[in-house]
């Protein structure tokens, strides 16, 4: 499981930073979070393959988070060739996203060779959170954020993995390697020819806890009362920090956060690692700071002064962060 940042700047793409785009990968899954202008070009500069994306999540409808979406879809379609494919893309986002996609494709006379489904974030739960999807591996929920327009955070929660099979014990019971091992691993009991029933709990070790990643859109705080609990003990919390702490009032006026604000939410969630992103273009990486610019590392220092033991990372374009498997309980 890993996360790759394709764009870490705010407002517009620049020579130093692309507009917002994050790719999540895990065992056959490849999802895109936000798609700012030029995202398809960022894919081509990376080792990632745009055609593997099966789900796209848009945090909110400001241009630096979704202007790249029509171009990205058309690029993937062109790379697929002229033969229609059954692989489809699910696109999740706020009200208005469906109109934007369909109008962009219609007025440009663009036809995709793959189907897509646009799924609007709606039908919220009582605590201001939304259940978007659930499969055998993951659940994905969204929650409301404070911003100038509707904006959301997303939480990817991996389901616990079954523990390791005790092969020695299975063989003692007379069960040799084969399909029945797979059934037990998946949690189903099996019955031997002798009539003896073997339960998974008899031969499986302790389960491996699932991992959790939280990706927040632009915000100056959270609206959903259930947000902190939803992000509780996140292995990775990705939070915007558009401006430094000295410009907190300006940041709040524009619906944005500073390192201190991001770190306070990380403390509240007990996040294990905090990643700051969505930097104003004035903050440049060390070595690229010129007159009128500021060193982006000041944002890291400000966040670390508030954090309670968690590590903080400054996102850079093409940075990949791995989230290792946890140890059994």
Short mmCIF file of C-alpha atoms in Angstrom, two decimals:
data_model
loop_
_atom_site.label_atom_id
_atom_site.label_comp_id
_atom_site.label_asym_id
_atom_site.label_seq_id
_atom_site.Cartn_x
_atom_site.Cartn_y
_atom_site.Cartn_z
CA UNK A 1 0.00 0.00 0.00
CA UNK A 2 1.36 3.41 -0.90
CA UNK A 3 0.40 6.99 -1.75
CA UNK A 4 2.04 9.08 -4.49
CA UNK A 5 1.72 12.85 -4.75
CA UNK A 6 1.45 14.07 -8.34
CA UNK A 7 0.61 17.66 -7.42
CA UNK A 8 1.21 19.52 -4.14
CA UNK A 9 0.63 23.17 -4.99
CA UNK A 10 -2.42 25.38 -4.54
CA UNK A 11 -4.27 27.58 -7.05
CA UNK A 12 -2.40 26.61 -10.22
CA UNK A 13 0.40 24.36 -11.52
CA UNK A 14 3.89 25.86 -11.54
CA UNK A 15 7.41 24.70 -12.53
CA UNK A 16 7.90 23.64 -8.89
CA UNK A 17 4.56 22.02 -8.13
CA UNK A 18 1.65 20.52 -10.00
CA UNK A 19 -1.95 21.16 -9.01
CA UNK A 20 -3.59 18.82 -6.51
CA UNK A 21 -3.53 15.10 -7.34
CA UNK A 22 -2.83 12.06 -5.16
CA UNK A 23 -2.73 8.38 -6.19
CA UNK A 24 -3.54 5.58 -3.73
CA UNK A 25 -2.41 2.02 -4.60
CA UNK A 26 -3.03 -1.26 -2.81
CA UNK A 27 -3.09 -4.82 -4.18
CA UNK A 28 -4.81 -4.30 -7.49
CA UNK A 29 -6.52 -1.04 -6.54
CA UNK A 30 -5.38 2.28 -8.02
CA UNK A 31 -7.42 5.36 -7.10
CA UNK A 32 -6.98 9.06 -7.86
CA UNK A 33 -7.84 11.79 -5.35
CA UNK A 34 -8.35 15.17 -7.03
CA UNK A 35 -7.30 15.93 -10.58
CA UNK A 36 -5.92 19.44 -10.96
CA UNK A 37 -4.88 20.92 -14.28
CA UNK A 38 -2.04 18.95 -15.88
CA UNK A 39 -2.54 15.75 -13.90
CA UNK A 40 -2.30 13.62 -17.04
CA UNK A 41 1.14 15.15 -17.72
CA UNK A 42 2.24 14.40 -14.15
CA UNK A 43 1.25 10.77 -14.68
CA UNK A 44 3.49 10.62 -17.76
CA UNK A 45 6.43 11.96 -15.74
CA UNK A 46 5.93 9.33 -13.05
CA UNK A 47 6.18 5.55 -12.95
CA UNK A 48 2.40 5.32 -12.52
CA UNK A 49 0.00 4.24 -15.26
CA UNK A 50 -3.07 6.40 -15.73
CA UNK A 51 -4.97 3.53 -17.32
CA UNK A 52 -4.96 1.60 -14.04
CA UNK A 53 -7.14 4.17 -12.29
CA UNK A 54 -10.57 2.68 -11.51
CA UNK A 55 -11.89 5.25 -9.03
CA UNK A 56 -11.58 9.02 -8.84
CA UNK A 57 -12.52 11.09 -5.79
CA UNK A 58 -12.88 14.87 -6.09
CA UNK A 59 -12.75 16.75 -2.77
CA UNK A 60 -14.40 19.95 -4.05
CA UNK A 61 -15.13 21.88 -7.23
CA UNK A 62 -12.39 24.50 -7.29
CA UNK A 63 -10.38 24.44 -10.49
CA UNK A 64 -7.06 23.43 -8.99
CA UNK A 65 -8.70 20.18 -7.88
CA UNK A 66 -10.76 19.24 -10.94
CA UNK A 67 -9.80 21.21 -14.08
CA UNK A 68 -7.61 18.29 -15.15
CA UNK A 69 -10.40 15.72 -15.03
CA UNK A 70 -11.81 15.99 -18.60
CA UNK A 71 -8.30 15.94 -20.07
CA UNK A 72 -7.28 13.01 -17.88
CA UNK A 73 -10.30 10.95 -18.96
CA UNK A 74 -9.67 11.73 -22.63
CA UNK A 75 -5.97 10.87 -22.32
CA UNK A 76 -6.77 7.49 -20.77
CA UNK A 77 -9.34 6.87 -23.49
CA UNK A 78 -6.83 7.65 -26.24
CA UNK A 79 -4.25 5.37 -24.65
CA UNK A 80 -6.81 2.55 -24.68
CA UNK A 81 -7.04 2.75 -28.48
CA UNK A 82 -10.24 2.66 -30.52
CA UNK A 83 -11.54 -0.62 -29.10
CA UNK A 84 -14.24 -0.15 -26.41
CA UNK A 85 -13.31 -1.67 -23.07
CA UNK A 86 -15.45 -3.00 -20.25
CA UNK A 87 -13.24 -1.47 -17.58
CA UNK A 88 -15.16 1.39 -16.02
CA UNK A 89 -14.20 4.33 -13.81
CA UNK A 90 -16.26 5.40 -10.80
CA UNK A 91 -16.08 9.14 -10.08
CA UNK A 92 -17.15 10.49 -6.68
CA UNK A 93 -17.60 14.17 -5.88
CA UNK A 94 -19.89 17.01 -4.78
CA UNK A 95 -23.07 18.14 -6.49
CA UNK A 96 -22.15 19.86 -9.77
CA UNK A 97 -19.38 17.45 -10.73
CA UNK A 98 -21.70 15.43 -12.99
CA UNK A 99 -22.68 18.55 -14.96
CA UNK A 100 -19.05 19.64 -15.30
CA UNK A 101 -17.89 16.30 -16.68
CA UNK A 102 -20.78 15.82 -19.09
CA UNK A 103 -20.70 19.40 -20.39
CA UNK A 104 -16.90 19.32 -20.87
CA UNK A 105 -17.08 16.10 -22.87
CA UNK A 106 -20.11 17.25 -24.85
CA UNK A 107 -18.84 20.67 -25.95
CA UNK A 108 -15.43 19.21 -26.88
CA UNK A 109 -17.10 16.34 -28.80
CA UNK A 110 -15.06 13.87 -26.76
CA UNK A 111 -16.06 10.22 -26.67
CA UNK A 112 -14.59 7.80 -24.16
CA UNK A 113 -13.98 4.17 -25.07
CA UNK A 114 -14.67 3.12 -21.47
CA UNK A 115 -17.81 3.66 -19.37
CA UNK A 116 -17.78 5.83 -16.28
CA UNK A 117 -20.23 6.38 -13.46
CA UNK A 118 -20.46 9.68 -11.63
CA UNK A 119 -21.54 9.22 -8.04
CA UNK A 120 -22.56 12.32 -6.13
CA UNK A 121 -21.77 12.48 -2.41
CA UNK A 122 -25.16 12.59 -0.72
CA UNK A 123 -27.39 10.88 1.85
CA UNK A 124 -25.18 11.75 4.82
CA UNK A 125 -25.31 9.82 8.07
CA UNK A 126 -26.35 11.47 11.35
CA UNK A 127 -22.78 12.44 12.27
CA UNK A 128 -22.10 14.26 8.97
CA UNK A 129 -20.22 11.37 7.37
CA UNK A 130 -21.01 9.52 4.14
CA UNK A 131 -20.54 5.87 3.22
CA UNK A 132 -19.28 5.81 -0.37
CA UNK A 133 -18.25 2.22 -0.99
CA UNK A 134 -17.39 -1.08 0.59
CA UNK A 135 -15.73 -4.13 -0.93
CA UNK A 136 -13.84 -7.14 0.38
CA UNK A 137 -10.76 -5.05 1.14
CA UNK A 138 -11.85 -1.51 1.99
CA UNK A 139 -14.53 0.85 3.14
CA UNK A 140 -14.43 4.48 2.01
CA UNK A 141 -16.28 7.25 3.81
CA UNK A 142 -16.41 11.01 3.32
CA UNK A 143 -17.01 13.84 5.76
CA UNK A 144 -17.81 17.53 5.46
CA UNK A 145 -15.20 20.26 5.80
CA UNK A 146 -15.32 24.05 6.28
CA UNK A 147 -14.44 25.78 3.01
CA UNK A 148 -15.85 28.48 0.75
CA UNK A 149 -17.76 25.81 -1.19
CA UNK A 150 -18.75 22.24 -0.25
CA UNK A 151 -15.54 20.30 0.42
CA UNK A 152 -14.91 16.80 1.74
CA UNK A 153 -12.33 14.60 3.36
CA UNK A 154 -12.04 10.90 2.52
CA UNK A 155 -11.11 8.00 4.80
CA UNK A 156 -9.90 4.70 3.34
CA UNK A 157 -10.11 1.93 5.92
CA UNK A 158 -8.61 -1.45 5.16
CA UNK A 159 -10.42 -4.41 6.67
CA UNK A 160 -8.53 -6.65 9.06
CA UNK A 161 -6.66 -9.49 7.38
CA UNK A 162 -7.02 -13.09 8.57
CA UNK A 163 -4.13 -14.40 10.65
CA UNK A 164 -1.54 -16.85 9.32
CA UNK A 165 -2.58 -20.47 8.89
CA UNK A 166 -0.97 -22.91 11.30
CA UNK A 167 0.08 -25.43 8.62
CA UNK A 168 1.64 -27.78 11.15
CA UNK A 169 -1.58 -28.07 13.11
CA UNK A 170 -3.57 -28.62 9.91
CA UNK A 171 -1.35 -31.48 8.89
CA UNK A 172 -1.64 -32.99 12.36
CA UNK A 173 -5.40 -32.96 11.81
CA UNK A 174 -4.89 -34.79 8.52
CA UNK A 175 -5.55 -31.90 6.17
CA UNK A 176 -2.99 -31.58 3.39
CA UNK A 177 -2.36 -28.38 1.37
CA UNK A 178 -5.15 -27.66 -1.10
CA UNK A 179 -8.35 -25.68 -1.69
CA UNK A 180 -9.58 -26.26 1.87
CA UNK A 181 -6.68 -24.18 3.16
CA UNK A 182 -8.07 -21.26 1.17
CA UNK A 183 -11.55 -21.73 2.62
CA UNK A 184 -10.19 -21.65 6.15
CA UNK A 185 -8.12 -18.58 5.37
CA UNK A 186 -11.27 -16.83 4.15
CA UNK A 187 -13.08 -17.68 7.36
CA UNK A 188 -15.14 -20.71 6.38
CA UNK A 189 -15.23 -23.93 8.40
CA UNK A 190 -14.41 -27.19 6.57
CA UNK A 191 -15.52 -30.76 7.24
CA UNK A 192 -13.11 -33.68 6.74
CA UNK A 193 -14.07 -37.09 5.33
CA UNK A 194 -14.00 -38.39 8.89
CA UNK A 195 -16.80 -36.00 9.75
CA UNK A 196 -14.58 -33.77 11.87
CA UNK A 197 -15.22 -30.04 11.43
CA UNK A 198 -12.31 -27.59 11.56
CA UNK A 199 -13.13 -24.00 12.44
CA UNK A 200 -10.92 -21.11 11.22
CA UNK A 201 -10.36 -19.96 14.79
CA UNK A 202 -8.74 -23.35 15.50
CA UNK A 203 -5.99 -22.96 12.91
CA UNK A 204 -5.63 -19.22 12.26
CA UNK A 205 -3.28 -16.90 14.10
CA UNK A 206 -4.24 -13.46 15.37
CA UNK A 207 -5.74 -11.17 12.70
CA UNK A 208 -3.65 -8.43 11.10
CA UNK A 209 -5.24 -5.00 11.74
CA UNK A 210 -6.17 -2.99 8.67
CA UNK A 211 -4.55 0.31 7.78
CA UNK A 212 -6.24 3.71 7.52
CA UNK A 213 -5.51 6.70 5.28
CA UNK A 214 -7.25 10.09 5.56
CA UNK A 215 -7.11 12.60 2.70
CA UNK A 216 -8.62 16.02 3.37
CA UNK A 217 -9.65 18.57 0.77
CA UNK A 218 -9.27 22.32 1.24
CA UNK A 219 -10.55 23.38 4.65
CA UNK A 220 -10.23 25.62 7.66
CA UNK A 221 -11.67 22.90 9.90
CA UNK A 222 -14.19 20.08 9.89
CA UNK A 223 -17.99 20.29 9.93
CA UNK A 224 -18.86 16.64 10.54
CA UNK A 225 -19.13 15.77 14.23
CA UNK A 226 -17.93 12.26 13.43
CA UNK A 227 -14.80 13.32 11.54
CA UNK A 228 -12.29 12.95 14.38
CA UNK A 229 -13.60 9.51 15.29
CA UNK A 230 -13.59 8.46 11.65
CA UNK A 231 -9.92 9.47 11.35
CA UNK A 232 -8.97 8.01 14.74
CA UNK A 233 -5.52 6.36 14.77
CA UNK A 234 -4.98 7.02 11.06
CA UNK A 235 -1.72 5.57 9.77
CA UNK A 236 -1.45 8.53 7.39
CA UNK A 237 -3.27 11.88 7.59
CA UNK A 238 -2.91 14.11 4.53
CA UNK A 239 -3.90 17.69 5.37
CA UNK A 240 -3.57 20.96 3.53
CA UNK A 241 -1.35 23.77 4.87
CA UNK A 242 -1.71 26.54 2.31
CA UNK A 243 -0.16 29.32 4.40
CA UNK A 244 2.14 29.58 7.43
CA UNK A 245 0.93 30.20 10.97
CA UNK A 246 1.71 33.92 10.73
CA UNK A 247 -1.08 34.23 8.15
CA UNK A 248 -3.70 32.19 10.00
CA UNK A 249 -6.46 34.80 9.74
CA UNK A 250 -5.93 35.15 6.00
CA UNK A 251 -5.95 31.37 5.65
CA UNK A 252 -9.23 31.06 7.56
CA UNK A 253 -10.81 33.89 5.57
CA UNK A 254 -10.13 31.90 2.39
CA UNK A 255 -11.17 28.55 3.89
CA UNK A 256 -7.64 27.19 4.26
CA UNK A 257 -5.38 25.83 6.98
CA UNK A 258 -1.93 26.48 8.42
CA UNK A 259 0.53 23.91 9.84
CA UNK A 260 -0.71 24.52 13.39
CA UNK A 261 -4.32 23.89 12.37
CA UNK A 262 -3.34 20.68 10.57
CA UNK A 263 -1.26 19.49 13.52
CA UNK A 264 -4.08 20.16 15.98
CA UNK A 265 -6.41 17.95 13.96
CA UNK A 266 -3.68 15.29 13.78
CA UNK A 267 -3.41 15.41 17.58
CA UNK A 268 -7.17 15.12 17.93
CA UNK A 269 -7.19 12.06 15.66
CA UNK A 270 -4.03 10.55 17.16
CA UNK A 271 -2.70 10.21 13.62
CA UNK A 272 0.58 8.31 13.37
CA UNK A 273 1.97 10.37 10.48
CA UNK A 274 0.94 13.80 9.22
CA UNK A 275 1.62 14.90 5.64
CA UNK A 276 1.26 18.57 4.73
CA UNK A 277 0.39 19.52 1.15
CA UNK A 278 -1.43 22.13 -1.01
CA UNK A 279 1.19 24.82 -0.42
CA UNK A 280 0.89 28.37 -1.69
CA UNK A 281 3.24 28.80 -4.64
CA UNK A 282 5.31 31.23 -2.58
CA UNK A 283 6.74 28.30 -0.55
CA UNK A 284 9.57 26.72 -2.49
CA UNK A 285 11.64 23.62 -1.77
CA UNK A 286 15.12 24.26 -0.32
CA UNK A 287 17.52 25.16 -3.11
CA UNK A 288 14.81 26.79 -5.24
CA UNK A 289 14.09 29.76 -2.98
CA UNK A 290 14.62 33.08 -4.72
CA UNK A 291 13.76 36.71 -3.94
CA UNK A 292 10.15 36.98 -2.74
CA UNK A 293 9.87 33.27 -1.99
CA UNK A 294 9.83 31.46 1.35
CA UNK A 295 11.40 28.15 2.34
CA UNK A 296 8.69 25.49 2.64
CA UNK A 297 10.50 23.85 5.56
CA UNK A 298 9.16 26.60 7.86
CA UNK A 299 5.78 24.86 7.57
CA UNK A 300 7.28 21.59 8.83
CA UNK A 301 8.85 23.37 11.82
CA UNK A 302 5.55 25.02 12.73
CA UNK A 303 3.64 21.74 12.58
CA UNK A 304 6.24 19.86 14.63
CA UNK A 305 6.01 22.46 17.40
CA UNK A 306 2.36 21.42 17.93
CA UNK A 307 2.46 17.70 17.26
CA UNK A 308 2.54 15.27 20.16
CA UNK A 309 5.10 12.74 18.96
CA UNK A 310 3.76 12.08 15.46
CA UNK A 311 6.05 12.58 12.48
CA UNK A 312 5.39 15.25 9.85
CA UNK A 313 6.24 15.07 6.16
CA UNK A 314 6.22 17.85 3.58
CA UNK A 315 4.71 16.51 0.35
CA UNK A 316 6.62 17.05 -2.88
CA UNK A 317 5.60 16.15 -6.40
CA UNK A 318 6.31 12.45 -7.12
CA UNK A 319 6.94 11.62 -3.48
CA UNK A 320 5.72 8.09 -2.65
CA UNK A 321 4.94 7.10 0.94
CA UNK A 322 4.54 3.43 1.81
CA UNK A 323 2.17 2.24 4.53
CA UNK A 324 3.54 -1.10 5.79
CA UNK A 325 1.43 -3.99 7.04
CA UNK A 326 0.75 -3.94 10.75
CA UNK A 327 1.71 -6.70 13.13
CA UNK A 328 -0.98 -9.16 14.31
CA UNK A 329 -2.91 -8.12 17.41
#
